């Protein structure tokens, strides 16, 4: 199956010929505030791709977003995404946000899919209670059926993060860490703020959202064929699921407008080998951390 997500998820080994920094256990990668620089050919190709999908088709995609993700899980079951064992390694926050070593943390995995991020986290850290939600009913069922699912350690529920109030399932101001991993990119840019507003309600003051998602000029963005463009840095895959590619500035403004404080917000660039195609490809992600302040800052008008 040809899908841009295969490049994001089914990674592969890092190329060794990149000038990089190595951070602890991480393989070679570059972190920082500079966006990836395109080659002249790549820049020309992107500049040529100006035609946007019609409003009618875009509206249909928006209406069918939930259905399209549910069909994605019908087709792929739990086999598409790899488990994300990097979560605790890359987001040291989980350890850092404990005031004492054995402190039990309440987390929310927003847009959990079939639990590729959730279950490794529960396995690696026994002192966690996890809420998890997704708008795909199939994904939620897969999470419930996983042998690692236990109602003592987690509660999964169906929820459209742009519409359904999280406080119906999670007490307000009760969550220590929210993980938002490759989820916001699947949501229309006009509705992303609704997700952040929703999450804000359940996050404890002083606690953070950990974000990781596609960054500008990631290889997946350059692979879209003409006719897939929905807007600036926003594309649709063949299966109707959509993907936004974030700039640091866009994300920063989005969170700050909802009252969050920026703690970290940077590009992670690495070259990975796609084993199947034998290609070394440039990957760009945005890895960030935003905090809900203790005293609510003034939010911009709706
Ligand atoms: C690329 S998957 C990532 C899943 C998971 N976070 C992970 O890292 O494996 C994106 C997920 O976002 C979910 N999603 C997209 N829009 C959503 C919305 N409005 N509300 C809740 N979930 C949504 C999709 O159903 C899908 O499971």
Short mmCIF file of N, CA and C in Angstrom, two decimals, residues 70-227:
data_model
loop_
_atom_site.label_atom_id
_atom_site.label_comp_id
_atom_site.label_asym_id
_atom_site.label_seq_id
_atom_site.Cartn_x
_atom_site.Cartn_y
_atom_site.Cartn_z
N UNK A 70 -12.13 5.84 10.39
CA UNK A 70 -12.66 4.55 10.83
C UNK A 70 -12.41 3.48 9.76
N UNK A 71 -12.60 3.89 8.49
CA UNK A 71 -12.34 2.94 7.40
C UNK A 71 -10.85 2.59 7.33
N UNK A 72 -10.03 3.57 7.65
CA UNK A 72 -8.58 3.31 7.69
C UNK A 72 -8.28 2.16 8.66
N UNK A 73 -8.92 2.21 9.85
CA UNK A 73 -8.67 1.15 10.84
C UNK A 73 -9.36 -0.15 10.44
N UNK A 74 -10.45 -0.05 9.66
CA UNK A 74 -11.10 -1.27 9.16
C UNK A 74 -10.12 -1.99 8.21
N UNK A 75 -9.48 -1.21 7.34
CA UNK A 75 -8.55 -1.79 6.37
C UNK A 75 -7.27 -2.30 7.02
N UNK A 76 -6.75 -1.52 7.94
CA UNK A 76 -5.41 -1.81 8.47
C UNK A 76 -5.40 -2.49 9.83
N UNK A 77 -6.57 -2.57 10.45
CA UNK A 77 -6.66 -3.15 11.79
C UNK A 77 -5.60 -2.50 12.69
N UNK A 78 -4.85 -3.28 13.45
CA UNK A 78 -3.86 -2.67 14.35
C UNK A 78 -2.46 -2.73 13.75
N UNK A 79 -2.41 -3.03 12.44
CA UNK A 79 -1.09 -3.36 11.87
C UNK A 79 -0.34 -2.20 11.23
N UNK A 80 -0.92 -1.04 11.15
CA UNK A 80 -0.28 -0.01 10.33
C UNK A 80 0.84 0.73 11.05
N UNK A 81 0.52 1.31 12.19
CA UNK A 81 1.52 2.12 12.89
C UNK A 81 2.37 1.24 13.81
N UNK A 82 3.63 1.62 13.90
CA UNK A 82 4.52 0.90 14.82
C UNK A 82 4.33 1.42 16.23
N UNK A 83 4.55 0.55 17.22
CA UNK A 83 4.50 1.03 18.60
C UNK A 83 5.56 2.10 18.80
N UNK A 84 5.20 3.10 19.59
CA UNK A 84 6.12 4.23 19.77
C UNK A 84 6.87 4.09 21.08
N UNK A 85 7.90 3.27 21.04
CA UNK A 85 8.67 3.07 22.27
C UNK A 85 9.55 4.25 22.59
N UNK A 86 9.56 5.22 21.67
CA UNK A 86 10.40 6.39 21.92
C UNK A 86 9.75 7.38 22.86
N UNK A 87 8.51 7.14 23.23
CA UNK A 87 7.78 8.19 23.94
C UNK A 87 8.49 8.66 25.21
N UNK A 88 8.78 7.70 26.10
CA UNK A 88 9.39 8.15 27.36
C UNK A 88 10.83 8.61 27.13
N UNK A 89 11.47 8.03 26.11
CA UNK A 89 12.86 8.41 25.84
C UNK A 89 12.92 9.86 25.36
N UNK A 90 12.05 10.19 24.42
CA UNK A 90 12.14 11.53 23.84
C UNK A 90 11.46 12.58 24.70
N UNK A 91 10.42 12.18 25.36
CA UNK A 91 9.73 13.15 26.21
C UNK A 91 10.10 12.87 27.67
N UNK A 92 11.22 13.33 28.06
CA UNK A 92 11.67 13.11 29.43
C UNK A 92 10.71 13.76 30.43
N UNK A 93 9.79 14.54 29.90
CA UNK A 93 8.82 15.27 30.71
C UNK A 93 8.08 14.35 31.69
N UNK A 94 7.77 13.15 31.24
CA UNK A 94 7.01 12.26 32.11
C UNK A 94 7.73 12.05 33.43
N UNK A 95 9.05 11.94 33.33
CA UNK A 95 9.82 11.78 34.57
C UNK A 95 9.93 13.14 35.26
N UNK A 96 10.20 14.13 34.44
CA UNK A 96 10.48 15.47 34.99
C UNK A 96 9.28 16.06 35.71
N UNK A 97 8.07 15.68 35.29
CA UNK A 97 6.91 16.37 35.89
C UNK A 97 6.47 15.72 37.20
N UNK A 98 7.18 14.68 37.63
CA UNK A 98 6.86 14.11 38.95
C UNK A 98 7.54 14.93 40.04
N UNK A 99 6.78 15.19 41.07
CA UNK A 99 7.39 15.92 42.19
C UNK A 99 8.16 14.96 43.09
N UNK A 100 7.74 13.69 43.14
CA UNK A 100 8.52 12.66 43.83
C UNK A 100 8.47 11.40 42.97
N UNK A 101 9.44 10.52 43.18
CA UNK A 101 9.68 9.42 42.25
C UNK A 101 8.47 8.53 41.97
N UNK A 102 7.75 8.16 43.02
CA UNK A 102 6.65 7.20 42.84
C UNK A 102 5.31 7.87 42.56
N UNK A 103 5.33 9.14 42.30
CA UNK A 103 4.07 9.87 42.10
C UNK A 103 3.26 9.29 40.94
N UNK A 104 1.99 9.05 41.18
CA UNK A 104 1.13 8.52 40.12
C UNK A 104 0.74 9.68 39.20
N UNK A 105 0.90 9.46 37.91
CA UNK A 105 0.55 10.51 36.96
C UNK A 105 -0.72 10.15 36.21
N UNK A 106 -1.53 11.16 35.95
CA UNK A 106 -2.70 10.96 35.10
C UNK A 106 -2.38 11.57 33.75
N UNK A 107 -2.48 10.75 32.71
CA UNK A 107 -2.20 11.29 31.39
C UNK A 107 -3.43 11.19 30.48
N UNK A 108 -3.43 11.98 29.44
CA UNK A 108 -4.45 11.84 28.39
C UNK A 108 -3.73 11.69 27.07
N UNK A 109 -4.00 10.57 26.38
CA UNK A 109 -3.47 10.36 25.04
C UNK A 109 -4.61 10.76 24.09
N UNK A 110 -4.52 11.97 23.58
CA UNK A 110 -5.61 12.53 22.75
C UNK A 110 -5.41 12.08 21.31
N UNK A 111 -6.42 11.40 20.73
CA UNK A 111 -6.29 10.83 19.39
C UNK A 111 -5.38 9.61 19.46
N UNK A 112 -5.82 8.62 20.23
CA UNK A 112 -4.92 7.49 20.59
C UNK A 112 -4.78 6.45 19.50
N UNK A 113 -5.63 6.50 18.46
CA UNK A 113 -5.59 5.44 17.45
C UNK A 113 -5.82 4.10 18.13
N UNK A 114 -5.00 3.10 17.76
CA UNK A 114 -5.19 1.76 18.34
C UNK A 114 -4.26 1.54 19.54
N UNK A 115 -3.64 2.61 19.99
CA UNK A 115 -2.87 2.53 21.24
C UNK A 115 -1.36 2.35 21.06
N UNK A 116 -0.84 2.68 19.89
CA UNK A 116 0.59 2.48 19.66
C UNK A 116 1.47 3.32 20.58
N UNK A 117 0.91 4.41 21.06
CA UNK A 117 1.65 5.26 21.98
C UNK A 117 1.26 4.89 23.42
N UNK A 118 -0.01 4.60 23.58
CA UNK A 118 -0.57 4.34 24.91
C UNK A 118 0.02 3.11 25.59
N UNK A 119 0.01 1.97 24.88
CA UNK A 119 0.41 0.73 25.55
C UNK A 119 1.90 0.67 25.89
N UNK A 120 2.78 1.10 24.99
CA UNK A 120 4.19 1.14 25.40
C UNK A 120 4.41 2.01 26.64
N UNK A 121 3.65 3.09 26.71
CA UNK A 121 3.78 3.99 27.85
C UNK A 121 3.32 3.30 29.14
N UNK A 122 2.19 2.58 29.06
CA UNK A 122 1.68 1.88 30.24
C UNK A 122 2.63 0.75 30.66
N UNK A 123 3.28 0.15 29.66
CA UNK A 123 4.22 -0.92 29.98
C UNK A 123 5.49 -0.38 30.62
N UNK A 124 5.92 0.79 30.11
CA UNK A 124 7.18 1.34 30.58
C UNK A 124 7.05 2.04 31.93
N UNK A 125 5.87 2.55 32.21
CA UNK A 125 5.70 3.33 33.43
C UNK A 125 4.48 2.81 34.18
N UNK A 126 4.73 2.11 35.28
CA UNK A 126 3.64 1.45 36.00
C UNK A 126 2.82 2.42 36.85
N UNK A 127 3.36 3.61 37.02
CA UNK A 127 2.68 4.58 37.88
C UNK A 127 1.88 5.61 37.09
N UNK A 128 1.15 5.10 36.09
CA UNK A 128 0.38 6.00 35.24
C UNK A 128 -1.07 5.53 35.16
N UNK A 129 -2.00 6.46 35.26
CA UNK A 129 -3.38 6.18 34.85
C UNK A 129 -3.60 6.95 33.56
N UNK A 130 -4.08 6.27 32.53
CA UNK A 130 -4.20 6.93 31.23
C UNK A 130 -5.64 7.02 30.75
N UNK A 131 -6.05 8.23 30.42
CA UNK A 131 -7.25 8.41 29.61
C UNK A 131 -6.79 8.39 28.17
N UNK A 132 -7.63 7.83 27.30
CA UNK A 132 -7.28 7.83 25.88
C UNK A 132 -8.57 7.99 25.09
N UNK A 133 -8.51 8.74 24.02
CA UNK A 133 -9.72 8.91 23.21
C UNK A 133 -9.37 9.04 21.73
N UNK A 134 -10.34 8.70 20.93
CA UNK A 134 -10.20 8.82 19.48
C UNK A 134 -11.60 8.95 18.91
N UNK A 135 -11.75 9.58 17.75
CA UNK A 135 -13.11 9.66 17.20
C UNK A 135 -13.48 8.46 16.35
N UNK A 136 -12.53 7.56 16.09
CA UNK A 136 -12.85 6.35 15.33
C UNK A 136 -13.36 5.26 16.28
N UNK A 137 -14.64 4.85 16.14
CA UNK A 137 -15.15 3.80 17.04
C UNK A 137 -14.33 2.52 16.94
N UNK A 138 -13.86 2.21 15.73
CA UNK A 138 -13.06 0.97 15.56
C UNK A 138 -11.76 1.06 16.35
N UNK A 139 -11.10 2.22 16.28
CA UNK A 139 -9.83 2.38 17.00
C UNK A 139 -10.07 2.18 18.50
N UNK A 140 -11.16 2.77 19.01
CA UNK A 140 -11.46 2.64 20.44
C UNK A 140 -11.70 1.18 20.80
N UNK A 141 -12.41 0.45 19.94
CA UNK A 141 -12.65 -0.98 20.21
C UNK A 141 -11.34 -1.77 20.22
N UNK A 142 -10.44 -1.45 19.29
CA UNK A 142 -9.14 -2.15 19.26
C UNK A 142 -8.38 -1.91 20.57
N UNK A 143 -8.45 -0.69 21.08
CA UNK A 143 -7.75 -0.39 22.33
C UNK A 143 -8.35 -1.24 23.45
N UNK A 144 -9.69 -1.31 23.49
CA UNK A 144 -10.36 -2.08 24.55
C UNK A 144 -10.01 -3.57 24.48
N UNK A 145 -9.81 -4.05 23.24
CA UNK A 145 -9.54 -5.49 23.07
C UNK A 145 -8.08 -5.86 23.33
N UNK A 146 -7.20 -4.87 23.41
CA UNK A 146 -5.78 -5.14 23.62
C UNK A 146 -5.59 -5.83 24.98
N UNK A 147 -4.75 -6.87 25.01
CA UNK A 147 -4.59 -7.63 26.26
C UNK A 147 -4.00 -6.76 27.38
N UNK A 148 -3.37 -5.65 27.01
CA UNK A 148 -2.79 -4.78 28.04
C UNK A 148 -3.80 -3.78 28.60
N UNK A 149 -5.02 -3.77 28.00
CA UNK A 149 -6.02 -2.80 28.46
C UNK A 149 -6.62 -3.27 29.78
N UNK A 150 -6.62 -2.40 30.75
CA UNK A 150 -7.24 -2.74 32.02
C UNK A 150 -7.92 -1.48 32.55
N UNK A 151 -9.15 -1.64 33.01
CA UNK A 151 -9.90 -0.45 33.46
C UNK A 151 -9.29 0.13 34.73
N UNK A 152 -8.42 -0.65 35.38
CA UNK A 152 -7.74 -0.09 36.56
C UNK A 152 -6.67 0.90 36.16
N UNK A 153 -6.14 0.73 34.93
CA UNK A 153 -5.02 1.57 34.52
C UNK A 153 -5.38 2.54 33.40
N UNK A 154 -6.51 2.29 32.73
CA UNK A 154 -6.86 3.24 31.67
C UNK A 154 -8.37 3.30 31.42
N UNK A 155 -8.74 4.40 30.80
CA UNK A 155 -10.13 4.56 30.38
C UNK A 155 -10.10 5.12 28.96
N UNK A 156 -10.62 4.34 28.03
CA UNK A 156 -10.64 4.81 26.65
C UNK A 156 -12.08 5.14 26.27
N UNK A 157 -12.26 6.19 25.50
CA UNK A 157 -13.61 6.57 25.08
C UNK A 157 -13.57 7.25 23.72
N UNK A 158 -14.73 7.18 23.06
CA UNK A 158 -14.83 7.81 21.74
C UNK A 158 -15.12 9.30 21.93
N UNK A 159 -14.41 10.13 21.18
CA UNK A 159 -14.59 11.57 21.34
C UNK A 159 -14.04 12.29 20.12
N UNK A 160 -14.83 13.17 19.56
CA UNK A 160 -14.31 14.06 18.52
C UNK A 160 -13.74 15.28 19.25
N UNK A 161 -12.45 15.40 19.20
CA UNK A 161 -11.78 16.45 19.99
C UNK A 161 -12.18 17.86 19.57
N UNK A 162 -12.77 17.99 18.37
CA UNK A 162 -13.19 19.32 17.92
C UNK A 162 -14.62 19.66 18.38
N UNK A 163 -15.33 18.62 18.89
CA UNK A 163 -16.76 18.84 19.22
C UNK A 163 -17.15 18.42 20.62
N UNK A 164 -16.67 17.28 21.07
CA UNK A 164 -17.17 16.69 22.32
C UNK A 164 -16.33 17.17 23.50
N UNK A 165 -17.03 17.68 24.49
CA UNK A 165 -16.36 18.24 25.66
C UNK A 165 -15.63 17.13 26.45
N UNK A 166 -14.33 17.26 26.59
CA UNK A 166 -13.56 16.23 27.30
C UNK A 166 -13.99 16.08 28.76
N UNK A 167 -14.54 17.17 29.33
CA UNK A 167 -14.91 17.09 30.75
C UNK A 167 -16.11 16.15 30.99
N UNK A 168 -16.73 15.67 29.91
CA UNK A 168 -17.77 14.65 30.10
C UNK A 168 -17.17 13.32 30.54
N UNK A 169 -15.89 13.13 30.27
CA UNK A 169 -15.22 11.88 30.64
C UNK A 169 -14.05 12.05 31.60
N UNK A 170 -13.56 13.27 31.69
CA UNK A 170 -12.36 13.52 32.52
C UNK A 170 -12.65 14.74 33.40
N UNK A 171 -12.39 14.65 34.70
CA UNK A 171 -12.63 15.83 35.53
C UNK A 171 -11.77 17.02 35.07
N UNK A 172 -12.33 18.22 35.21
CA UNK A 172 -11.58 19.42 34.83
C UNK A 172 -10.32 19.52 35.69
N UNK A 173 -9.29 20.11 35.12
CA UNK A 173 -8.02 20.38 35.85
C UNK A 173 -7.44 19.14 36.54
N UNK A 174 -7.49 17.97 35.88
CA UNK A 174 -7.06 16.76 36.58
C UNK A 174 -5.90 16.03 35.91
N UNK A 175 -5.50 16.45 34.72
CA UNK A 175 -4.51 15.67 33.95
C UNK A 175 -3.11 16.28 34.08
N UNK A 176 -2.11 15.39 34.33
CA UNK A 176 -0.74 15.86 34.50
C UNK A 176 -0.02 16.08 33.17
N UNK A 177 -0.32 15.22 32.19
CA UNK A 177 0.35 15.32 30.89
C UNK A 177 -0.64 14.94 29.79
N UNK A 178 -0.72 15.75 28.75
CA UNK A 178 -1.50 15.37 27.57
C UNK A 178 -0.52 15.08 26.44
N UNK A 179 -0.69 13.93 25.78
CA UNK A 179 0.15 13.66 24.61
C UNK A 179 -0.71 13.84 23.35
N UNK A 180 -0.17 14.57 22.41
CA UNK A 180 -0.87 14.88 21.16
C UNK A 180 0.12 14.52 20.04
N UNK A 181 0.04 13.26 19.62
CA UNK A 181 1.08 12.70 18.77
C UNK A 181 0.51 12.38 17.38
N UNK A 182 0.91 13.12 16.40
CA UNK A 182 0.44 12.95 15.01
C UNK A 182 -1.09 12.95 14.92
N UNK A 183 -1.69 13.86 15.67
CA UNK A 183 -3.16 13.95 15.66
C UNK A 183 -3.62 15.30 15.09
N UNK A 184 -3.00 16.38 15.57
CA UNK A 184 -3.45 17.70 15.12
C UNK A 184 -3.30 17.85 13.60
N UNK A 185 -2.31 17.19 13.03
CA UNK A 185 -2.10 17.27 11.58
C UNK A 185 -3.28 16.69 10.80
N UNK A 186 -4.06 15.82 11.47
CA UNK A 186 -5.19 15.18 10.78
C UNK A 186 -6.44 16.05 10.83
N UNK A 187 -6.35 17.18 11.49
CA UNK A 187 -7.53 18.03 11.73
C UNK A 187 -7.43 19.31 10.90
N UNK A 188 -8.57 19.77 10.40
CA UNK A 188 -8.55 20.99 9.59
C UNK A 188 -7.93 22.15 10.39
N UNK A 189 -7.03 22.93 9.79
CA UNK A 189 -6.37 24.01 10.53
C UNK A 189 -7.34 24.96 11.23
N UNK A 190 -8.53 25.18 10.64
CA UNK A 190 -9.50 26.08 11.28
C UNK A 190 -10.07 25.50 12.58
N UNK A 191 -9.96 24.18 12.73
CA UNK A 191 -10.56 23.54 13.92
C UNK A 191 -9.52 23.14 14.97
N UNK A 192 -8.25 23.35 14.65
CA UNK A 192 -7.21 22.91 15.59
C UNK A 192 -7.35 23.61 16.94
N UNK A 193 -7.74 24.89 16.89
CA UNK A 193 -7.84 25.67 18.14
C UNK A 193 -8.91 25.07 19.07
N UNK A 194 -9.95 24.46 18.47
CA UNK A 194 -11.01 23.85 19.29
C UNK A 194 -10.46 22.68 20.09
N UNK A 195 -9.52 21.96 19.49
CA UNK A 195 -8.89 20.83 20.17
C UNK A 195 -8.08 21.34 21.36
N UNK A 196 -7.32 22.40 21.13
CA UNK A 196 -6.46 22.94 22.20
C UNK A 196 -7.29 23.51 23.34
N UNK A 197 -8.40 24.14 22.98
CA UNK A 197 -9.33 24.70 23.98
C UNK A 197 -9.90 23.57 24.85
N UNK A 198 -10.28 22.50 24.21
CA UNK A 198 -10.87 21.34 24.87
C UNK A 198 -9.88 20.71 25.85
N UNK A 199 -8.65 20.53 25.38
CA UNK A 199 -7.60 19.92 26.21
C UNK A 199 -7.28 20.80 27.41
N UNK A 200 -7.31 22.10 27.18
CA UNK A 200 -6.97 23.07 28.24
C UNK A 200 -7.83 22.84 29.49
N UNK A 201 -9.09 22.50 29.25
CA UNK A 201 -10.03 22.35 30.37
C UNK A 201 -9.65 21.22 31.32
N UNK A 202 -9.07 20.15 30.79
CA UNK A 202 -8.79 19.00 31.65
C UNK A 202 -7.37 19.00 32.21
N UNK A 203 -6.51 19.80 31.62
CA UNK A 203 -5.11 19.86 32.07
C UNK A 203 -5.02 20.60 33.41
N UNK A 204 -4.19 20.08 34.32
CA UNK A 204 -3.96 20.79 35.60
C UNK A 204 -3.19 22.06 35.31
N UNK A 205 -3.45 23.14 36.02
CA UNK A 205 -2.62 24.33 35.84
C UNK A 205 -1.15 24.00 36.12
N UNK A 206 -0.27 24.53 35.30
CA UNK A 206 1.16 24.27 35.46
C UNK A 206 1.64 23.04 34.70
N UNK A 207 0.70 22.27 34.12
CA UNK A 207 1.09 21.02 33.42
C UNK A 207 1.05 21.19 31.90
N UNK A 208 1.60 20.18 31.20
CA UNK A 208 1.94 20.40 29.78
C UNK A 208 1.27 19.46 28.78
N UNK A 209 1.19 19.97 27.56
CA UNK A 209 0.84 19.15 26.39
C UNK A 209 2.15 18.81 25.69
N UNK A 210 2.37 17.53 25.44
CA UNK A 210 3.55 17.10 24.68
C UNK A 210 3.09 16.85 23.25
N UNK A 211 3.72 17.53 22.33
CA UNK A 211 3.26 17.51 20.94
C UNK A 211 4.37 16.98 20.05
N UNK A 212 4.01 16.10 19.14
CA UNK A 212 4.92 15.70 18.07
C UNK A 212 4.10 15.49 16.82
N UNK A 213 4.55 16.05 15.71
CA UNK A 213 3.77 15.92 14.48
C UNK A 213 4.66 16.28 13.28
N UNK A 214 4.05 16.21 12.10
CA UNK A 214 4.79 16.50 10.88
C UNK A 214 5.25 17.96 10.83
N UNK A 215 6.49 18.16 10.40
CA UNK A 215 7.02 19.51 10.24
C UNK A 215 7.08 19.89 8.75
N UNK A 216 7.18 21.18 8.54
CA UNK A 216 7.23 21.72 7.18
C UNK A 216 8.34 21.04 6.35
N UNK A 217 7.98 20.69 5.13
CA UNK A 217 8.90 20.08 4.15
C UNK A 217 9.37 18.68 4.54
N UNK A 218 8.61 18.04 5.41
CA UNK A 218 8.88 16.62 5.66
C UNK A 218 8.74 15.87 4.34
N UNK A 219 9.42 14.77 4.22
CA UNK A 219 9.40 13.99 2.98
C UNK A 219 7.96 13.64 2.56
N UNK A 220 7.12 13.36 3.54
CA UNK A 220 5.73 13.00 3.23
C UNK A 220 5.02 14.14 2.50
N UNK A 221 5.37 15.38 2.82
CA UNK A 221 4.74 16.55 2.18
C UNK A 221 5.16 16.64 0.71
N UNK A 222 6.40 16.27 0.46
CA UNK A 222 6.91 16.40 -0.91
C UNK A 222 6.43 15.27 -1.82
N UNK A 223 5.89 14.23 -1.21
CA UNK A 223 5.45 13.09 -2.02
C UNK A 223 4.03 13.23 -2.54
N UNK A 224 3.28 14.22 -2.04
CA UNK A 224 1.90 14.36 -2.51
C UNK A 224 1.87 14.72 -4.00
N UNK A 225 0.98 14.06 -4.73
CA UNK A 225 0.84 14.34 -6.16
C UNK A 225 -0.03 15.58 -6.32
N UNK A 226 0.08 16.25 -7.47
CA UNK A 226 -0.78 17.42 -7.67
C UNK A 226 -2.24 16.95 -7.66
N UNK A 227 -3.12 17.83 -7.16
CA UNK A 227 -4.52 17.44 -6.98
C UNK A 227 -4.80 17.04 -5.54
#
